[in-house]
Amino acid sequence: MSDIAKNIAAKLIQRPSVTPDDGGCQNYIASLLAPLGFVRTQVDAGDVINSIYTRQGELGGTLAFAGHTDVVPTGPIEQWPYPPFSATIVDDILHGRGAQDMKGAIACWIAAVADLCSSYTPLPTIQLLITSDEEGESVDGTIRMVEYLQAHNKLPDAVIIGEPSCSEKVGDTIRRGRRGVVQIKAVFHGKQGHSAYPQDADNAIHRATPALSRIAAIDWGVPATGFPATSCQITNLNGGTGASNVIPGHCNAFIDIRYNPGNRFEEIKAAIESACADCDVTLSFDHVATAFSTADGPFLDQICTSIQRIAGIETLRDTGGGTSDGRFLAAAGIPVAELGTTNSTIHQVGEQVALHELTTLTAIYTDIIKHFEVQP
C-alpha cells in the first residue's frame, strides 16, 4: 500500500503543473481510477482543468476528497537540492514541488481506495473533486465543480480536503474551518505642492496616518469559539514622489484582514469606512474568502477516531492558516475537514515529504473511508 502511494506521488510530481496548468495530472489520475470503477466528469472553465471522479458505492452516502493538482512556482531552481520535478527519493524522503502541497495526499487517497477495492470492501459512493486552480486565482476551480454538483443534485455528504494540515506528525491536526479574507485598497487624496508653501497644499500622508491609526485600533470583538481573533494588518503604504520638497497629493495603503466567523463582511466594511469618514479617500473592498467552520459532531469524530486507531495520537481540531477551497464546499452546506501530510516545507525551495507520512496518511484515509457513515 505504501509503495502505491509513493509511486503515484512521484508520477504526479514529475508532471510539471504550475498553476493553473494541470500538466496532465488529471488524465493520469483518470487512468488509475477507471479500472476501479470511477467515471470522470470534466467541468473545465477558462484555462482550468476540473475533474469529478465518481464511483457508485455499495453502501449509502457519498464521501468526497477534494484536492488540487496545480502547484506554486519553484523559485530559483539552482537552490533546490534536487530538480523540483524529478521526484527524487533519498533516505526515504520524496523531494519535489507538490510533495506536501498536495500531490502526496492525492496519491494517498487513490492508494486507499485502490486497497479497499482490491479487497472487495463495500464502500459508500466516492468522489474525487480535483482542480488545477487552487494556488492561483481560485475563480474557475472548485467553485465550478460545486455549482455542477448542486445543479445535478450530487453534492456529497462530507468532504475531506488533502491540504497539508499537520505540524509534527500525520494526524496531529485537522482543519475544521478557516478565517475569511477581506482586502482593501485605500487611496487618500490631498493636493500636491511645495513643502516650503504648505498653505497651498494638502498633505495626503498627513490625512492618511490618523485614519490608518484608527483602523489599526479597531476592536473586532470576541472571536468565534475555536478561532483566532480577527487580524487587521496594514501591509503596504506608499506616498510621495521621491522628492524631499514635494508634498504628496496621494497616499496609497493596502489593508489585509483575516476574520473569524464572529465578524461579517458588512460589519468589517462599515468599520473601515467609519475610520475614514473624515478623509477624502477612495476605498476598494475585495471579499477574497468567506470564513467557514464545521461544527463538532459525528463527521469530525469519525476522522479523529480513525487517526487514533491508526496513529495512536490525539488530534487538534484547528482553524489556523490562510484560506482554502473548503470555503466553496462549506458554503454549499457540506461538512468539511482538511487532513493531509505535515506542512513544514510547503511553498518552499526544496519541498519534500517523508515516505512514512504517505504510509500513515494512506492508512488513515483507508480507515476513514471504511468506517464512513452518514448521520441522520
CSV table of C-alpha atoms in Angstrom, one decimal:
chain,number,residue,atom,x,y,z
A,1,MET,CA,0.0,0.0,0.0
A,2,SER,CA,2.8,2.5,0.9
A,3,ASP,CA,4.6,1.7,-2.4
A,4,ILE,CA,1.4,2.6,-4.3
A,5,ALA,CA,1.1,6.0,-2.7
A,6,LYS,CA,4.8,6.6,-3.2
A,7,ASN,CA,4.8,5.7,-6.8
A,8,ILE,CA,1.6,7.7,-7.6
A,9,ALA,CA,3.0,10.8,-5.8
A,10,ALA,CA,6.2,10.5,-7.7
A,11,LYS,CA,4.4,10.3,-11.1
A,12,LEU,CA,2.3,13.3,-10.2
A,13,ILE,CA,5.3,15.4,-9.1
A,14,GLN,CA,7.1,14.5,-12.4
A,15,ARG,CA,4.3,16.3,-14.2
A,16,PRO,CA,5.1,20.0,-14.0
A,17,SER,CA,1.8,21.7,-13.2
A,18,VAL,CA,2.5,25.3,-12.1
A,19,THR,CA,-0.9,27.0,-11.6
A,20,PRO,CA,-3.2,27.0,-13.4
A,21,ASP,CA,-1.5,24.3,-15.6
A,22,ASP,CA,-2.5,20.7,-14.8
A,23,GLY,CA,0.4,19.1,-16.6
A,24,GLY,CA,-1.6,16.0,-17.5
A,25,CYS,CA,-2.0,15.1,-13.9
A,26,GLN,CA,-5.8,14.6,-14.0
A,27,ASN,CA,-5.6,12.4,-17.1
A,28,TYR,CA,-3.1,10.3,-15.2
A,29,ILE,CA,-5.5,10.1,-12.2
A,30,ALA,CA,-8.3,9.1,-14.6
A,31,SER,CA,-6.2,6.2,-15.9
A,32,LEU,CA,-5.7,5.0,-12.3
A,33,LEU,CA,-9.3,5.3,-11.2
A,34,ALA,CA,-11.1,4.0,-14.3
A,35,PRO,CA,-10.2,0.3,-13.6
A,36,LEU,CA,-11.6,0.9,-10.0
A,37,GLY,CA,-15.0,1.8,-11.4
A,38,PHE,CA,-14.7,5.6,-11.4
A,39,VAL,CA,-16.3,7.7,-14.1
A,40,ARG,CA,-14.8,11.1,-14.9
A,41,THR,CA,-16.8,14.2,-15.5
A,42,GLN,CA,-14.9,17.3,-16.6
A,43,VAL,CA,-16.1,20.7,-15.5
A,44,ASP,CA,-13.4,22.8,-17.2
A,45,ALA,CA,-13.7,26.6,-17.1
A,46,GLY,CA,-11.4,29.1,-18.7
A,47,ASP,CA,-7.8,27.7,-18.6
A,48,VAL,CA,-8.6,25.5,-15.6
A,49,ILE,CA,-9.0,21.7,-15.7
A,50,ASN,CA,-11.6,20.4,-13.2
A,51,SER,CA,-12.4,16.7,-12.8
A,52,ILE,CA,-15.1,15.0,-10.8
A,53,TYR,CA,-14.3,11.2,-10.5
A,54,THR,CA,-17.2,9.2,-9.1
A,55,ARG,CA,-17.5,5.6,-8.1
A,56,GLN,CA,-21.0,4.5,-7.2
A,57,GLY,CA,-21.0,2.8,-3.8
A,58,GLU,CA,-22.5,-0.4,-2.4
A,59,LEU,CA,-23.4,1.5,0.8
A,60,GLY,CA,-25.3,4.6,1.5
A,61,GLY,CA,-23.9,8.1,1.5
A,62,THR,CA,-21.3,10.0,-0.5
A,63,LEU,CA,-17.8,10.8,0.8
A,64,ALA,CA,-15.7,13.2,-1.3
A,65,PHE,CA,-12.0,14.0,-1.4
A,66,ALA,CA,-11.1,17.5,-2.7
A,67,GLY,CA,-7.7,18.5,-3.9
A,68,HIS,CA,-5.6,20.3,-6.5
A,69,THR,CA,-3.0,19.3,-9.0
A,70,ASP,CA,-1.6,22.8,-9.5
A,71,VAL,CA,1.5,23.9,-7.6
A,72,VAL,CA,3.2,27.2,-6.9
A,73,PRO,CA,6.2,28.2,-8.9
A,74,THR,CA,9.5,26.6,-8.0
A,75,GLY,CA,11.5,29.7,-7.2
A,76,PRO,CA,15.3,29.5,-8.0
A,77,ILE,CA,15.8,26.0,-9.4
A,78,GLU,CA,19.5,26.2,-8.7
A,79,GLN,CA,18.7,26.4,-5.0
A,80,TRP,CA,16.8,23.0,-5.0
A,81,PRO,CA,18.8,20.1,-3.7
A,82,TYR,CA,17.3,18.0,-6.5
A,83,PRO,CA,15.4,19.1,-9.6
A,84,PRO,CA,11.9,20.2,-8.4
A,85,PHE,CA,10.0,17.9,-10.8
A,86,SER,CA,12.4,14.9,-10.6
A,87,ALA,CA,10.6,13.3,-7.6
A,88,THR,CA,14.0,12.1,-6.3
A,89,ILE,CA,13.9,9.8,-3.3
A,90,VAL,CA,16.9,9.9,-1.0
A,91,ASP,CA,16.9,8.4,2.5
A,92,ASP,CA,13.2,7.7,2.4
A,93,ILE,CA,12.4,11.4,1.6
A,94,LEU,CA,10.5,12.2,-1.6
A,95,HIS,CA,11.7,15.6,-3.0
A,96,GLY,CA,9.7,17.8,-5.4
A,97,ARG,CA,7.2,20.6,-5.8
A,98,GLY,CA,3.9,19.4,-4.6
A,99,ALA,CA,5.2,16.6,-2.4
A,100,GLN,CA,3.3,18.1,0.6
A,101,ASP,CA,1.0,20.5,-1.1
A,102,MET,CA,-0.7,18.4,-2.2
A,103,LYS,CA,0.2,15.7,-4.7
A,104,GLY,CA,1.2,13.4,-1.8
A,105,ALA,CA,-2.3,13.5,-0.3
A,106,ILE,CA,-3.9,12.8,-3.6
A,107,ALA,CA,-1.7,9.8,-4.1
A,108,CYS,CA,-2.6,8.5,-0.6
A,109,TRP,CA,-6.4,8.8,-1.2
A,110,ILE,CA,-6.1,6.9,-4.5
A,111,ALA,CA,-3.9,4.3,-2.8
A,112,ALA,CA,-6.5,3.9,0.0
A,113,VAL,CA,-9.4,3.5,-2.5
A,114,ALA,CA,-7.4,1.0,-4.6
A,115,ASP,CA,-6.6,-1.1,-1.5
A,116,LEU,CA,-10.3,-1.2,-0.4
A,117,CYS,CA,-11.5,-2.0,-3.9
A,118,SER,CA,-8.9,-4.8,-4.3
A,119,SER,CA,-10.3,-6.4,-1.1
A,120,TYR,CA,-13.9,-6.0,-2.3
A,121,THR,CA,-14.8,-3.9,0.7
A,122,PRO,CA,-18.3,-2.4,0.4
A,123,LEU,CA,-17.9,1.3,0.1
A,124,PRO,CA,-20.0,4.5,0.1
A,125,THR,CA,-20.1,6.4,-3.1
A,126,ILE,CA,-16.7,8.0,-3.5
A,127,GLN,CA,-16.0,11.3,-5.3
A,128,LEU,CA,-12.7,13.0,-6.1
A,129,LEU,CA,-13.0,16.7,-6.8
A,130,ILE,CA,-9.7,17.7,-8.4
A,131,THR,CA,-8.9,21.2,-9.7
A,132,SER,CA,-5.9,23.0,-11.2
A,133,ASP,CA,-6.9,26.4,-9.8
A,134,GLU,CA,-6.3,26.4,-6.1
A,135,GLU,CA,-2.9,28.0,-5.9
A,136,GLY,CA,-3.9,30.8,-8.3
A,137,GLU,CA,-7.0,32.9,-8.7
A,138,SER,CA,-9.4,30.2,-7.4
A,139,VAL,CA,-12.2,31.6,-9.6
A,140,ASP,CA,-12.7,28.7,-12.0
A,141,GLY,CA,-11.8,25.7,-9.9
A,142,THR,CA,-13.6,24.0,-7.0
A,143,ILE,CA,-16.4,26.6,-7.1
A,144,ARG,CA,-17.3,25.4,-10.6
A,145,MET,CA,-17.5,21.8,-9.5
A,146,VAL,CA,-19.7,22.7,-6.6
A,147,GLU,CA,-22.0,24.6,-9.0
A,148,TYR,CA,-22.2,21.5,-11.2
A,149,LEU,CA,-22.9,19.2,-8.3
A,150,GLN,CA,-25.6,21.5,-7.0
A,151,ALA,CA,-27.2,21.7,-10.4
A,152,HIS,CA,-27.2,17.9,-10.7
A,153,ASN,CA,-28.2,17.2,-7.1
A,154,LYS,CA,-25.0,15.3,-6.5
A,155,LEU,CA,-23.4,17.1,-3.6
A,156,PRO,CA,-21.5,14.8,-1.2
A,157,ASP,CA,-22.5,14.2,2.4
A,158,ALA,CA,-19.0,15.2,3.6
A,159,VAL,CA,-15.6,16.2,2.2
A,160,ILE,CA,-12.0,15.6,3.2
A,161,ILE,CA,-9.6,18.1,1.7
A,162,GLY,CA,-6.0,16.9,1.3
A,163,GLU,CA,-4.4,20.2,2.4
A,164,PRO,CA,-1.2,19.6,4.5
A,165,SER,CA,-2.8,20.2,7.8
A,166,CYS,CA,-0.4,18.6,10.2
A,167,SER,CA,2.5,20.0,12.3
A,168,GLU,CA,4.8,17.3,13.6
A,169,LYS,CA,3.1,14.1,12.8
A,170,VAL,CA,0.5,13.0,10.3
A,171,GLY,CA,-2.9,13.2,12.1
A,172,ASP,CA,-1.9,15.6,14.9
A,173,THR,CA,-4.0,18.4,13.3
A,174,ILE,CA,-7.1,18.7,11.2
A,175,ARG,CA,-8.5,22.0,10.0
A,176,ARG,CA,-12.2,22.2,10.7
A,177,GLY,CA,-12.5,25.8,9.5
A,178,ARG,CA,-10.6,28.8,8.1
A,179,ARG,CA,-10.8,32.5,8.6
A,180,GLY,CA,-12.1,34.7,5.9
A,181,VAL,CA,-10.1,37.3,4.0
A,182,VAL,CA,-11.0,40.9,3.2
A,183,GLN,CA,-8.5,43.1,1.4
A,184,ILE,CA,-8.8,46.9,1.0
A,185,LYS,CA,-7.0,49.3,-1.3
A,186,ALA,CA,-7.2,52.8,0.1
A,187,VAL,CA,-6.2,55.9,-1.8
A,188,PHE,CA,-6.1,59.1,0.3
A,189,HIS,CA,-6.4,62.3,-1.7
A,190,GLY,CA,-4.7,65.6,-1.0
A,191,LYS,CA,-3.2,68.3,-3.0
A,192,GLN,CA,0.4,68.2,-4.2
A,193,GLY,CA,2.6,71.3,-3.5
A,194,HIS,CA,6.0,72.7,-2.5
A,195,SER,CA,7.0,71.8,1.1
A,196,ALA,CA,8.0,75.4,1.6
A,197,TYR,CA,4.4,76.5,1.0
A,198,PRO,CA,2.2,74.1,3.0
A,199,GLN,CA,-0.6,76.6,3.0
A,200,ASP,CA,-1.1,75.9,-0.7
A,201,ALA,CA,-1.1,72.1,-0.4
A,202,ASP,CA,-2.9,69.3,1.4
A,203,ASN,CA,-0.5,66.5,2.6
A,204,ALA,CA,-2.2,63.2,1.7
A,205,ILE,CA,0.1,61.3,4.1
A,206,HIS,CA,-1.0,63.5,7.0
A,207,ARG,CA,-4.6,62.8,6.0
A,208,ALA,CA,-3.9,59.0,5.9
A,209,THR,CA,-2.0,58.4,9.1
A,210,PRO,CA,-4.7,59.3,11.6
A,211,ALA,CA,-7.2,57.2,9.7
A,212,LEU,CA,-4.8,54.2,9.5
A,213,SER,CA,-4.1,54.5,13.2
A,214,ARG,CA,-7.9,54.3,13.8
A,215,ILE,CA,-8.1,51.3,11.6
A,216,ALA,CA,-5.2,49.6,13.4
A,217,ALA,CA,-7.0,50.2,16.7
A,218,ILE,CA,-10.4,48.8,15.7
A,219,ASP,CA,-11.7,46.3,18.3
A,220,TRP,CA,-13.1,43.4,16.4
A,221,GLY,CA,-14.8,41.8,19.4
A,222,VAL,CA,-14.6,38.3,20.8
A,223,PRO,CA,-13.7,35.7,18.2
A,224,ALA,CA,-15.9,32.7,17.5
A,225,THR,CA,-15.2,29.7,19.5
A,226,GLY,CA,-12.2,27.8,18.3
A,227,PHE,CA,-10.9,30.6,16.1
A,228,PRO,CA,-8.1,33.1,16.5
A,229,ALA,CA,-9.0,36.7,16.7
A,230,THR,CA,-9.6,38.8,13.6
A,231,SER,CA,-6.3,40.3,12.4
A,232,CYS,CA,-6.1,43.6,10.6
A,233,GLN,CA,-2.8,44.4,9.1
A,234,ILE,CA,-1.7,47.4,7.1
A,235,THR,CA,0.7,45.7,4.7
A,236,ASN,CA,1.7,48.4,2.3
A,237,LEU,CA,1.9,52.2,2.5
A,238,ASN,CA,3.2,54.5,-0.3
A,239,GLY,CA,3.1,58.2,-0.8
A,240,GLY,CA,5.2,61.0,-2.3
A,241,THR,CA,7.1,61.4,-5.5
A,242,GLY,CA,10.5,60.6,-4.1
A,243,ALA,CA,11.5,64.3,-3.9
A,244,SER,CA,12.2,65.7,-0.5
A,245,ASN,CA,10.5,69.0,-1.1
A,246,VAL,CA,7.2,67.9,-2.7
A,247,ILE,CA,4.1,67.5,-0.5
A,248,PRO,CA,2.3,64.3,-1.7
A,249,GLY,CA,-1.1,64.6,-3.3
A,250,HIS,CA,-1.9,60.9,-2.9
A,251,CYS,CA,-1.2,58.2,-0.4
A,252,ASN,CA,-1.9,54.6,-1.1
A,253,ALA,CA,-2.4,51.9,1.6
A,254,PHE,CA,-3.2,48.2,1.4
A,255,ILE,CA,-5.1,46.5,4.3
A,256,ASP,CA,-5.3,42.8,4.8
A,257,ILE,CA,-7.9,41.5,7.2
A,258,ARG,CA,-8.2,37.8,8.3
A,259,TYR,CA,-11.6,37.5,10.1
A,260,ASN,CA,-13.2,34.8,12.1
A,261,PRO,CA,-16.9,33.8,11.9
A,262,GLY,CA,-17.6,36.2,14.8
A,263,ASN,CA,-17.4,39.0,12.2
A,264,ARG,CA,-19.2,39.6,8.9
A,265,PHE,CA,-18.0,41.3,5.8
A,266,GLU,CA,-20.7,44.0,6.1
A,267,GLU,CA,-19.5,44.8,9.6
A,268,ILE,CA,-15.9,44.9,8.6
A,269,LYS,CA,-16.7,47.2,5.6
A,270,ALA,CA,-18.7,49.6,7.8
A,271,ALA,CA,-15.9,49.8,10.5
A,272,ILE,CA,-13.2,50.7,7.9
A,273,GLU,CA,-15.5,53.3,6.3
A,274,SER,CA,-16.2,54.8,9.7
A,275,ALA,CA,-12.5,55.1,10.5
A,276,CYS,CA,-12.0,57.0,7.2
A,277,ALA,CA,-15.1,59.1,7.5
A,278,ASP,CA,-13.3,62.5,7.8
A,279,CYS,CA,-11.0,61.8,4.8
A,280,ASP,CA,-11.1,62.3,1.1
A,281,VAL,CA,-10.4,58.7,0.3
A,282,THR,CA,-11.3,56.0,-2.2
A,283,LEU,CA,-11.8,52.6,-0.7
A,284,SER,CA,-11.9,49.4,-2.8
A,285,PHE,CA,-13.0,46.3,-1.0
A,286,ASP,CA,-12.3,42.7,-2.1
A,287,HIS,CA,-14.1,39.9,-0.1
A,288,VAL,CA,-11.5,37.3,-1.1
A,289,ALA,CA,-12.7,34.5,1.0
A,290,THR,CA,-15.6,33.7,3.4
A,291,ALA,CA,-14.9,32.3,6.8
A,292,PHE,CA,-16.2,28.8,7.4
A,293,SER,CA,-16.4,26.3,10.2
A,294,THR,CA,-17.5,22.7,10.6
A,295,ALA,CA,-19.2,22.1,13.9
A,296,ASP,CA,-18.1,19.4,16.3
A,297,GLY,CA,-20.1,16.3,15.6
A,298,PRO,CA,-20.1,12.8,14.1
A,299,PHE,CA,-18.0,13.6,11.0
A,300,LEU,CA,-15.1,15.2,12.8
A,301,ASP,CA,-15.4,12.5,15.5
A,302,GLN,CA,-15.1,9.8,12.8
A,303,ILE,CA,-11.9,11.3,11.4
A,304,CYS,CA,-10.3,11.7,14.9
A,305,THR,CA,-11.3,8.1,15.8
A,306,SER,CA,-9.6,6.8,12.6
A,307,ILE,CA,-6.5,8.8,13.4
A,308,GLN,CA,-6.4,7.4,16.9
A,309,ARG,CA,-6.9,3.9,15.6
A,310,ILE,CA,-4.1,4.2,13.1
A,311,ALA,CA,-1.6,6.7,14.5
A,312,GLY,CA,-2.4,6.4,18.2
A,313,ILE,CA,-2.4,10.2,18.7
A,314,GLU,CA,-4.9,12.8,19.8
A,315,THR,CA,-5.9,15.3,17.1
A,316,LEU,CA,-6.2,19.1,17.4
A,317,ARG,CA,-9.2,20.5,15.6
A,318,ASP,CA,-7.7,23.7,14.3
A,319,THR,CA,-8.8,26.8,12.3
A,320,GLY,CA,-5.4,28.4,11.6
A,321,GLY,CA,-3.6,29.2,8.4
A,322,GLY,CA,-4.8,31.1,5.4
A,323,THR,CA,-7.8,30.1,3.3
A,324,SER,CA,-8.6,27.1,1.2
A,325,ASP,CA,-11.1,25.7,-1.3
A,326,GLY,CA,-13.0,24.4,1.7
A,327,ARG,CA,-14.9,27.7,1.7
A,328,PHE,CA,-16.7,26.8,-1.5
A,329,LEU,CA,-17.8,23.4,-0.2
A,330,ALA,CA,-18.8,24.7,3.2
A,331,ALA,CA,-20.9,27.4,1.6
A,332,ALA,CA,-22.9,24.6,0.0
A,333,GLY,CA,-23.7,23.3,3.4
A,334,ILE,CA,-21.2,20.3,3.3
A,335,PRO,CA,-19.2,19.4,6.4
A,336,VAL,CA,-15.5,19.9,5.6
A,337,ALA,CA,-12.3,18.8,7.2
A,338,GLU,CA,-8.7,19.2,6.0
A,339,LEU,CA,-6.3,16.3,6.6
A,340,GLY,CA,-3.1,15.8,4.8
A,341,THR,CA,0.7,15.5,5.4
A,342,THR,CA,2.8,17.8,7.6
A,343,ASN,CA,3.4,21.2,6.2
A,344,SER,CA,7.0,22.0,7.1
A,345,THR,CA,8.2,22.7,3.5
A,346,ILE,CA,5.1,23.8,1.7
A,347,HIS,CA,5.8,26.6,-0.9
A,348,GLN,CA,9.4,26.5,-0.1
A,349,VAL,CA,12.5,25.7,-2.1
A,350,GLY,CA,13.3,22.1,-1.5
A,351,GLU,CA,9.7,20.9,-0.7
A,352,GLN,CA,9.7,17.3,0.4
A,353,VAL,CA,7.7,14.6,2.3
A,354,ALA,CA,8.8,11.6,4.3
A,355,LEU,CA,7.7,8.3,2.9
A,356,HIS,CA,6.4,7.2,6.3
A,357,GLU,CA,4.0,10.1,6.2
A,358,LEU,CA,2.5,8.7,3.0
A,359,THR,CA,2.2,5.3,4.6
A,360,THR,CA,0.4,6.7,7.7
A,361,LEU,CA,-1.9,9.0,5.7
A,362,THR,CA,-2.9,6.2,3.4
A,363,ALA,CA,-3.8,4.0,6.3
A,364,ILE,CA,-5.8,6.8,7.9
A,365,TYR,CA,-7.7,7.6,4.7
A,366,THR,CA,-8.4,3.8,4.3
A,367,ASP,CA,-9.9,3.7,7.8
A,368,ILE,CA,-12.0,6.8,7.3
A,369,ILE,CA,-13.5,5.5,4.1
A,370,LYS,CA,-14.1,2.0,5.5
A,371,HIS,CA,-15.9,3.4,8.6
A,372,PHE,CA,-17.7,6.3,7.0
A,373,GLU,CA,-21.4,6.6,7.9
A,374,VAL,CA,-23.9,9.2,7.0
A,375,GLN,CA,-25.5,10.6,10.2
A,376,PRO,CA,-29.3,11.1,10.2
